[in-house]
Amino acid sequence: MKILQPHNLIIIAIVILGCTLPKDISDKANLAKDTVVKDSLTLQLVDERKYFLDSTSNSITSSVQVFPIDSPAFMIFHHTYSSNIAIYDMQTGSQVSEITLKKEGPDGVGNGIRGMYFHNFDSIFLLSLMEQRLYLIDSAGKLKSKMNIGDDHYYAQLGTIFPAFLKGGSLYLCTYPSPGTDISAAGYSSLQINLSSLEVRNVFHLSSNYDNGAWGRHHYSRTSHLYNDKTGQVILSFPNDHFLYVIAGDKTTKYYAGAYKIKKLRPLTKRSDFDKDDIVFRHEAMQGSYSSVFFDRWRNLYYRLAFSPVGGDYESPFDTEKETSIIILDTGFNKVGEYYLEPDTYSYLAMFIAPQGLDLFNKKKYASDEDFLYFDVFDVKVKD
């Protein structure tokens, strides 16, 4: 636990309902005995949405959201390197507003912003990844507060696949261990920031898989959480674990949510290879891994991203994400389907869920026409 000193902090009032979440999960999670694997659902391409892109911006992002969350009217797109947040009308695809992120001055946030959490038009959280500094601005770009949140053991991460959430007066961020740290189940997956006291603590232990050996400092260290505001559950997804861990109150239950092509996941053969990038990336690519989980509130389904093992020889770190599948689960966390996306086509850093379906940014379409952000829309279909 630590108390952080704010930098020119202006405390704002954010009304958040709910109670404080439990700190630990460890490996005492109860295994759901009634977990069922069905192959009844799949996804199908049903539509295309495109959003006009001005000449000063490109498609590079790590943070895309819709707002409001219950009845989306806007798509929020953080342009990483042009230092602005574009707000699009989801019906017309036109940009209706833009938030310019100032680099210097009283409202300056520097030039290292790599993640965004758009809570509302009055509260937009930004993360400077390298500095590990959290900023709070409004839709006019006015800086309301800033604080340092990093330490020697964990780094916060924020974006589409590392979502933040507010609950019980605290902001929760996904974390990953310091690059020189070899992690175990005693480590943590998330960071809790009390927005009133500014107390910062690590929460939610990793799964017991991390006690099996060294996993390297890349994909297998990137854990993710999801908060379901409809049920009050927190869902943890570990990249080296076939199971999801669901926290409800003071109870944690794990549910099988594995991909068909990902078999047994093993740590590195030698612990000394922990920081050898080529060996670590090759190991990840040859085994496969898991990423984030998303909730579809209109279809009452969960989608978990999985990266399949490469079928041939390893060539580069890009092979770790060459083929992506989407695992479909019902609200009881039973696996009910899995859909394989066309390889090297979509960016999971630019995806969102809306009433029309699951929207995935199509890199190939953008490469042929850089005037628009192209999203392919997928809907759920009962298998024949």
Coordinates of C-alpha atoms in Angstrom, one line a residue:
M1 CA 0.0 0.0 0.0
K2 CA 1.1 3.5 -0.7
I3 CA -0.2 7.1 -0.5
L4 CA 0.7 9.2 -3.4
Q5 CA 1.2 12.9 -3.4
P6 CA -0.8 14.8 -6.1
H7 CA 0.7 17.2 -8.5
N8 CA -1.4 20.4 -8.6
L9 CA -4.3 18.1 -7.7
I10 CA -7.9 19.4 -8.0
I11 CA -10.3 17.0 -6.4
I12 CA -13.5 16.5 -8.3
A13 CA -16.7 14.7 -7.3
I14 CA -17.5 11.6 -9.2
V15 CA -20.6 9.7 -8.1
I16 CA -20.0 6.0 -8.2
L17 CA -22.2 3.3 -6.7
G18 CA -21.1 0.0 -5.3
C19 CA -18.9 -1.5 -2.6
T20 CA -15.1 -2.0 -2.4
L21 CA -13.9 -5.1 -4.2
P22 CA -12.0 -7.9 -2.5
K23 CA -8.2 -7.7 -2.7
D24 CA -7.1 -11.3 -3.2
I25 CA -8.1 -14.2 -5.4
S26 CA -5.0 -16.5 -5.2
D27 CA -5.6 -20.1 -6.3
K28 CA -8.5 -20.6 -3.8
A29 CA -11.0 -19.9 -6.5
N30 CA -13.8 -22.4 -6.7
L31 CA -13.9 -24.4 -9.9
A32 CA -17.3 -24.2 -11.5
K33 CA -18.5 -27.8 -11.6
D34 CA -21.3 -27.2 -14.0
T35 CA -19.3 -25.5 -16.7
V36 CA -20.6 -26.7 -20.1
V37 CA -18.9 -26.4 -23.5
K38 CA -21.3 -26.1 -26.3
D39 CA -20.6 -25.3 -29.9
S40 CA -23.9 -23.6 -30.7
L41 CA -23.0 -20.0 -31.7
T42 CA -20.7 -18.3 -34.1
L43 CA -20.2 -14.9 -35.6
Q44 CA -21.1 -13.6 -39.0
L45 CA -20.1 -10.4 -40.9
V46 CA -23.3 -8.4 -41.2
D47 CA -22.3 -4.8 -41.9
E48 CA -19.6 -2.2 -42.4
R49 CA -19.3 1.1 -40.6
K50 CA -16.9 3.8 -41.6
Y51 CA -15.9 7.0 -39.9
F52 CA -14.4 10.0 -41.7
L53 CA -10.7 10.6 -40.8
D54 CA -9.2 14.1 -41.3
S55 CA -5.9 14.6 -43.0
T56 CA -4.0 15.3 -39.7
S57 CA -4.8 11.9 -38.1
N58 CA -4.2 8.2 -38.8
S59 CA -5.6 5.0 -37.5
I60 CA -3.0 4.3 -34.8
T61 CA -4.7 3.9 -31.4
S62 CA -4.9 1.8 -28.3
S63 CA -8.1 3.3 -26.9
V64 CA -11.6 3.1 -28.5
Q65 CA -14.9 3.3 -26.6
V66 CA -18.6 4.1 -27.1
F67 CA -20.6 6.5 -25.0
P68 CA -23.0 6.4 -23.2
I69 CA -22.3 2.7 -22.4
D70 CA -26.0 1.7 -22.3
S71 CA -27.2 3.5 -25.4
P72 CA -24.2 4.5 -27.5
A73 CA -24.5 7.7 -29.5
F74 CA -20.8 8.4 -29.9
M75 CA -17.6 6.5 -30.8
I76 CA -14.6 7.9 -28.9
F77 CA -11.3 7.4 -30.7
H78 CA -8.0 8.4 -29.1
H79 CA -5.4 9.2 -31.9
T80 CA -2.2 8.2 -30.2
Y81 CA 0.3 10.3 -32.1
S82 CA -1.7 13.3 -33.1
S83 CA -2.6 14.0 -29.5
N84 CA -6.3 14.4 -29.9
I85 CA -9.5 12.5 -29.1
A86 CA -12.1 12.4 -31.9
I87 CA -15.8 12.0 -31.1
Y88 CA -17.8 10.5 -33.9
D89 CA -21.6 10.3 -34.4
M90 CA -22.3 6.6 -34.6
Q91 CA -25.2 7.0 -37.0
T92 CA -23.6 9.3 -39.6
G93 CA -19.9 8.4 -39.1
S94 CA -19.0 12.1 -39.1
Q95 CA -16.7 13.6 -36.5
V96 CA -18.8 15.9 -34.3
S97 CA -16.1 17.1 -31.8
E98 CA -12.4 16.9 -31.0
I99 CA -10.5 17.2 -27.8
T100 CA -7.0 18.5 -28.3
L101 CA -4.5 17.3 -25.8
K102 CA -2.1 20.1 -24.9
K103 CA 1.5 19.1 -24.4
E104 CA 2.6 22.1 -22.3
G105 CA 1.2 24.9 -20.1
P106 CA -1.4 24.7 -17.3
D107 CA -3.4 22.1 -19.2
G108 CA -0.4 20.2 -20.6
V109 CA -0.3 16.4 -20.4
G110 CA 3.0 15.9 -22.2
N111 CA 3.4 13.9 -25.4
G112 CA 3.5 10.4 -23.9
I113 CA -0.3 9.6 -23.6
R114 CA -0.9 6.0 -24.6
G115 CA -4.2 5.2 -23.0
M116 CA -7.6 6.7 -22.4
Y117 CA -10.7 5.9 -20.2
F118 CA -13.7 8.1 -21.2
H119 CA -15.9 8.0 -18.1
N120 CA -18.0 11.0 -19.3
F121 CA -17.6 14.4 -20.8
D122 CA -16.4 15.8 -17.5
S123 CA -14.1 13.0 -16.5
I124 CA -11.6 11.6 -19.0
F125 CA -8.6 9.7 -17.7
L126 CA -5.3 9.7 -19.6
L127 CA -2.2 7.6 -18.9
S128 CA 1.3 8.5 -19.8
L129 CA 2.7 5.0 -20.0
M130 CA 6.4 5.7 -19.7
E131 CA 6.1 8.3 -16.9
Q132 CA 3.3 6.3 -15.2
R133 CA 1.4 9.5 -14.7
L134 CA -2.4 9.7 -14.6
Y135 CA -4.2 12.8 -15.9
L136 CA -7.8 13.8 -15.5
I137 CA -9.2 16.2 -18.1
D138 CA -12.7 17.4 -19.3
S139 CA -14.0 17.5 -22.8
A140 CA -12.6 21.1 -23.2
G141 CA -9.1 19.7 -22.6
K142 CA -8.8 21.4 -19.3
L143 CA -6.5 19.6 -16.9
K144 CA -8.3 18.9 -13.6
S145 CA -5.7 16.8 -11.8
K146 CA -2.6 14.6 -12.3
M147 CA -0.7 12.1 -10.1
N148 CA 2.2 9.7 -10.4
I149 CA 1.0 6.1 -9.9
G150 CA 4.1 3.9 -10.8
D151 CA 6.4 2.0 -8.5
D152 CA 9.3 -0.4 -8.8
H153 CA 7.1 -3.5 -9.1
Y154 CA 4.1 -2.7 -11.4
Y155 CA 3.2 -0.5 -14.3
A156 CA -0.4 0.6 -15.0
Q157 CA -1.8 0.0 -18.5
L158 CA -4.9 1.4 -20.1
G159 CA -6.8 1.1 -23.3
T160 CA -9.2 -1.0 -25.3
I161 CA -7.8 -4.4 -24.1
F162 CA -6.8 -3.0 -20.7
P163 CA -10.1 -1.3 -19.6
A164 CA -10.4 0.8 -16.5
F165 CA -13.5 1.0 -14.3
L166 CA -14.8 3.1 -11.5
K167 CA -16.4 1.4 -8.5
G168 CA -16.9 2.4 -4.8
G169 CA -15.0 5.7 -5.2
S170 CA -12.0 4.0 -6.7
L171 CA -10.5 3.8 -10.2
Y172 CA -9.2 0.3 -11.2
L173 CA -6.4 -0.1 -13.8
C174 CA -4.8 -3.2 -15.3
T175 CA -1.1 -3.6 -14.5
Y176 CA 1.9 -5.6 -15.6
P177 CA 5.1 -6.3 -13.7
S178 CA 8.3 -4.3 -14.0
P179 CA 10.3 -5.7 -17.0
G180 CA 13.0 -7.0 -14.7
T181 CA 10.5 -8.8 -12.4
D182 CA 9.9 -12.5 -12.5
I183 CA 6.3 -12.9 -11.3
S184 CA 4.4 -15.6 -9.3
A185 CA 0.9 -16.1 -8.0
A186 CA 1.7 -13.8 -5.2
G187 CA 1.8 -11.0 -7.7
Y188 CA -1.1 -8.8 -8.7
S189 CA -3.1 -8.0 -11.8
S190 CA -4.7 -4.7 -11.0
L191 CA -4.2 -1.3 -9.3
Q192 CA -6.8 0.4 -7.1
I193 CA -6.7 4.2 -6.7
N194 CA -9.0 5.7 -4.1
L195 CA -10.0 9.0 -5.7
S196 CA -10.7 10.7 -2.4
S197 CA -7.7 9.7 -0.2
L198 CA -5.3 9.1 -3.2
E199 CA -4.3 5.8 -1.6
V200 CA -3.0 3.3 -4.2
R201 CA -2.8 -0.4 -3.7
N202 CA -2.3 -3.5 -5.8
V203 CA -5.3 -5.9 -5.9
F204 CA -6.4 -9.3 -7.3
H205 CA -3.7 -11.9 -7.1
L206 CA -2.5 -13.8 -10.2
S207 CA -3.5 -17.4 -10.9
S208 CA -1.4 -20.4 -9.7
N209 CA -0.2 -20.9 -13.3
Y210 CA 2.4 -18.2 -12.6
D211 CA 4.0 -20.5 -9.9
N212 CA 4.8 -23.1 -12.6
G213 CA 7.9 -21.3 -13.8
A214 CA 9.1 -18.2 -15.7
W215 CA 6.8 -16.8 -18.4
G216 CA 8.8 -14.0 -19.7
R217 CA 8.1 -10.3 -19.7
H218 CA 5.8 -9.9 -22.7
H219 CA 2.3 -11.3 -23.6
Y220 CA 2.2 -13.7 -20.7
S221 CA 2.6 -10.9 -18.2
R222 CA -0.2 -8.7 -19.7
T223 CA -3.2 -9.5 -17.6
S224 CA -6.6 -7.9 -18.1
H225 CA -9.8 -7.3 -16.1
L226 CA -13.4 -6.5 -16.9
Y227 CA -16.1 -5.0 -14.7
N228 CA -19.7 -6.0 -15.5
D229 CA -21.7 -3.1 -14.1
K230 CA -25.0 -5.1 -14.6
T231 CA -23.9 -7.9 -12.3
G232 CA -21.2 -6.3 -10.1
Q233 CA -18.8 -9.1 -11.1
V234 CA -15.1 -8.5 -11.9
I235 CA -13.7 -11.0 -14.5
L236 CA -9.9 -11.6 -14.7
S237 CA -8.3 -13.0 -17.9
F238 CA -4.7 -14.3 -17.6
P239 CA -2.9 -14.8 -20.9
N240 CA -1.4 -18.1 -19.8
D241 CA -4.6 -19.6 -18.4
H242 CA -7.5 -21.3 -20.1
F243 CA -9.8 -20.2 -17.3
L244 CA -11.5 -17.0 -16.4
Y245 CA -11.7 -15.9 -12.8
V246 CA -15.0 -14.3 -11.7
I247 CA -15.1 -12.3 -8.5
A248 CA -18.6 -11.8 -7.0
G249 CA -18.5 -10.3 -3.5
D250 CA -15.9 -12.2 -1.5
K251 CA -16.1 -15.4 -3.7
T252 CA -14.0 -16.2 -6.7
T253 CA -15.0 -18.9 -9.2
K254 CA -13.0 -20.0 -12.2
Y255 CA -14.6 -21.1 -15.5
Y256 CA -13.1 -22.9 -18.5
A257 CA -12.9 -20.5 -21.4
G258 CA -10.2 -22.0 -23.6
A259 CA -9.6 -21.9 -27.3
Y260 CA -9.7 -25.1 -29.5
K261 CA -6.3 -24.6 -30.9
I262 CA -4.4 -23.7 -27.7
K263 CA -3.3 -26.8 -25.9
K264 CA -1.3 -27.0 -22.7
L265 CA 0.4 -23.8 -21.8
R266 CA 3.9 -24.2 -20.3
P267 CA 6.4 -21.7 -18.9
L268 CA 9.9 -21.2 -20.4
T269 CA 12.2 -24.2 -20.2
K270 CA 14.9 -22.2 -18.5
R271 CA 14.1 -19.5 -16.0
S272 CA 17.3 -17.7 -17.2
D273 CA 15.5 -17.1 -20.5
F274 CA 13.0 -14.7 -18.8
D275 CA 14.4 -11.5 -20.3
K276 CA 15.6 -13.0 -23.7
D277 CA 13.1 -11.4 -26.1
D278 CA 13.6 -13.6 -29.1
I279 CA 13.2 -16.8 -27.0
V280 CA 10.2 -15.4 -25.2
F281 CA 8.3 -14.2 -28.3
R282 CA 9.0 -17.6 -30.0
H283 CA 7.7 -19.4 -27.0
E284 CA 4.5 -17.4 -26.9
A285 CA 3.9 -17.7 -30.7
M286 CA 4.4 -21.5 -30.7
Q287 CA 2.0 -22.0 -27.8
G288 CA -0.6 -19.3 -28.2
S289 CA -2.1 -17.0 -25.6
Y290 CA -5.2 -15.2 -24.3
S291 CA -6.1 -11.6 -24.1
S292 CA -9.0 -9.5 -22.9
V293 CA -12.7 -10.4 -22.3
F294 CA -15.5 -8.1 -23.3
F295 CA -19.2 -8.0 -22.3
D296 CA -22.0 -7.7 -24.9
R297 CA -24.9 -6.1 -22.9
W298 CA -27.3 -6.4 -25.8
R299 CA -26.8 -10.1 -26.3
N300 CA -25.8 -11.1 -22.8
L301 CA -22.6 -12.7 -24.0
Y302 CA -18.9 -12.5 -23.3
Y303 CA -16.2 -12.5 -25.9
R304 CA -12.6 -13.5 -25.0
L305 CA -9.7 -12.9 -27.4
A306 CA -7.3 -15.7 -28.1
F307 CA -4.2 -15.9 -30.2
S308 CA -3.6 -19.3 -31.9
P309 CA -0.2 -21.0 -32.1
V310 CA 1.6 -20.4 -35.4
G311 CA 1.2 -23.2 -37.7
G312 CA 4.7 -23.1 -39.3
D313 CA 8.0 -21.6 -38.4
Y314 CA 8.3 -18.6 -36.1
E315 CA 9.4 -15.5 -38.0
S316 CA 8.9 -12.4 -35.8
P317 CA 7.1 -11.2 -32.7
F318 CA 4.1 -10.4 -35.0
D319 CA 3.5 -14.2 -35.1
T320 CA 2.2 -14.0 -31.5
E321 CA -1.0 -12.4 -32.8
K322 CA -1.1 -13.7 -36.3
E323 CA -4.4 -15.6 -36.0
T324 CA -7.1 -14.4 -33.6
S325 CA -10.2 -16.2 -32.4
I326 CA -13.1 -14.9 -30.4
I327 CA -14.4 -17.3 -27.7
I328 CA -18.1 -16.8 -27.0
L329 CA -19.5 -17.4 -23.5
D330 CA -22.9 -17.0 -22.0
T331 CA -23.7 -15.2 -18.8
G332 CA -23.0 -18.4 -16.8
F333 CA -19.5 -18.4 -18.4
N334 CA -20.2 -21.5 -20.4
K335 CA -18.4 -21.6 -23.7
V336 CA -21.0 -21.6 -26.4
G337 CA -18.8 -21.0 -29.5
E338 CA -15.6 -19.8 -31.1
Y339 CA -15.0 -17.8 -34.3
Y340 CA -11.7 -17.4 -36.2
L341 CA -11.0 -14.1 -37.8
E342 CA -9.3 -13.7 -41.1
P343 CA -5.5 -13.6 -40.3
D344 CA -3.7 -10.2 -40.4
T345 CA -6.9 -8.3 -41.0
Y346 CA -8.2 -6.8 -37.8
S347 CA -6.8 -4.7 -35.0
Y348 CA -8.1 -5.7 -31.6
L349 CA -6.8 -2.4 -30.2
A350 CA -9.6 -0.7 -32.1
M351 CA -12.8 -2.6 -31.4
F352 CA -16.0 -1.9 -29.5
I353 CA -19.4 -3.4 -28.9
A354 CA -22.6 -1.6 -29.8
P355 CA -26.3 -2.6 -30.4
Q356 CA -25.5 -3.4 -34.0
G357 CA -22.8 -5.9 -33.0
L358 CA -19.1 -6.4 -32.5
D359 CA -17.1 -3.7 -34.5
L360 CA -13.6 -4.6 -35.5
F361 CA -11.2 -2.2 -37.3
N362 CA -10.2 -3.5 -40.7
K363 CA -6.5 -2.7 -41.3
K364 CA -6.7 -3.9 -45.0
K365 CA -9.5 -1.6 -45.9
Y366 CA -7.8 1.3 -44.2
A367 CA -4.6 0.6 -46.1
S368 CA -6.5 1.0 -49.4
D369 CA -8.4 4.1 -48.3
E370 CA -6.9 6.3 -45.5
D371 CA -9.8 8.8 -45.6
F372 CA -11.9 6.5 -43.4
L373 CA -11.7 4.3 -40.3
Y374 CA -13.3 1.1 -41.5
F375 CA -15.1 -1.2 -39.0
D376 CA -16.5 -4.6 -39.9
V377 CA -19.6 -5.4 -37.8
F378 CA -20.1 -9.0 -36.6
D379 CA -23.3 -10.4 -35.1
V380 CA -24.0 -13.6 -33.3
K381 CA -25.5 -16.5 -35.3
V382 CA -26.9 -19.8 -34.2
K383 CA -24.8 -22.5 -36.0
D384 CA -26.6 -24.6 -38.5

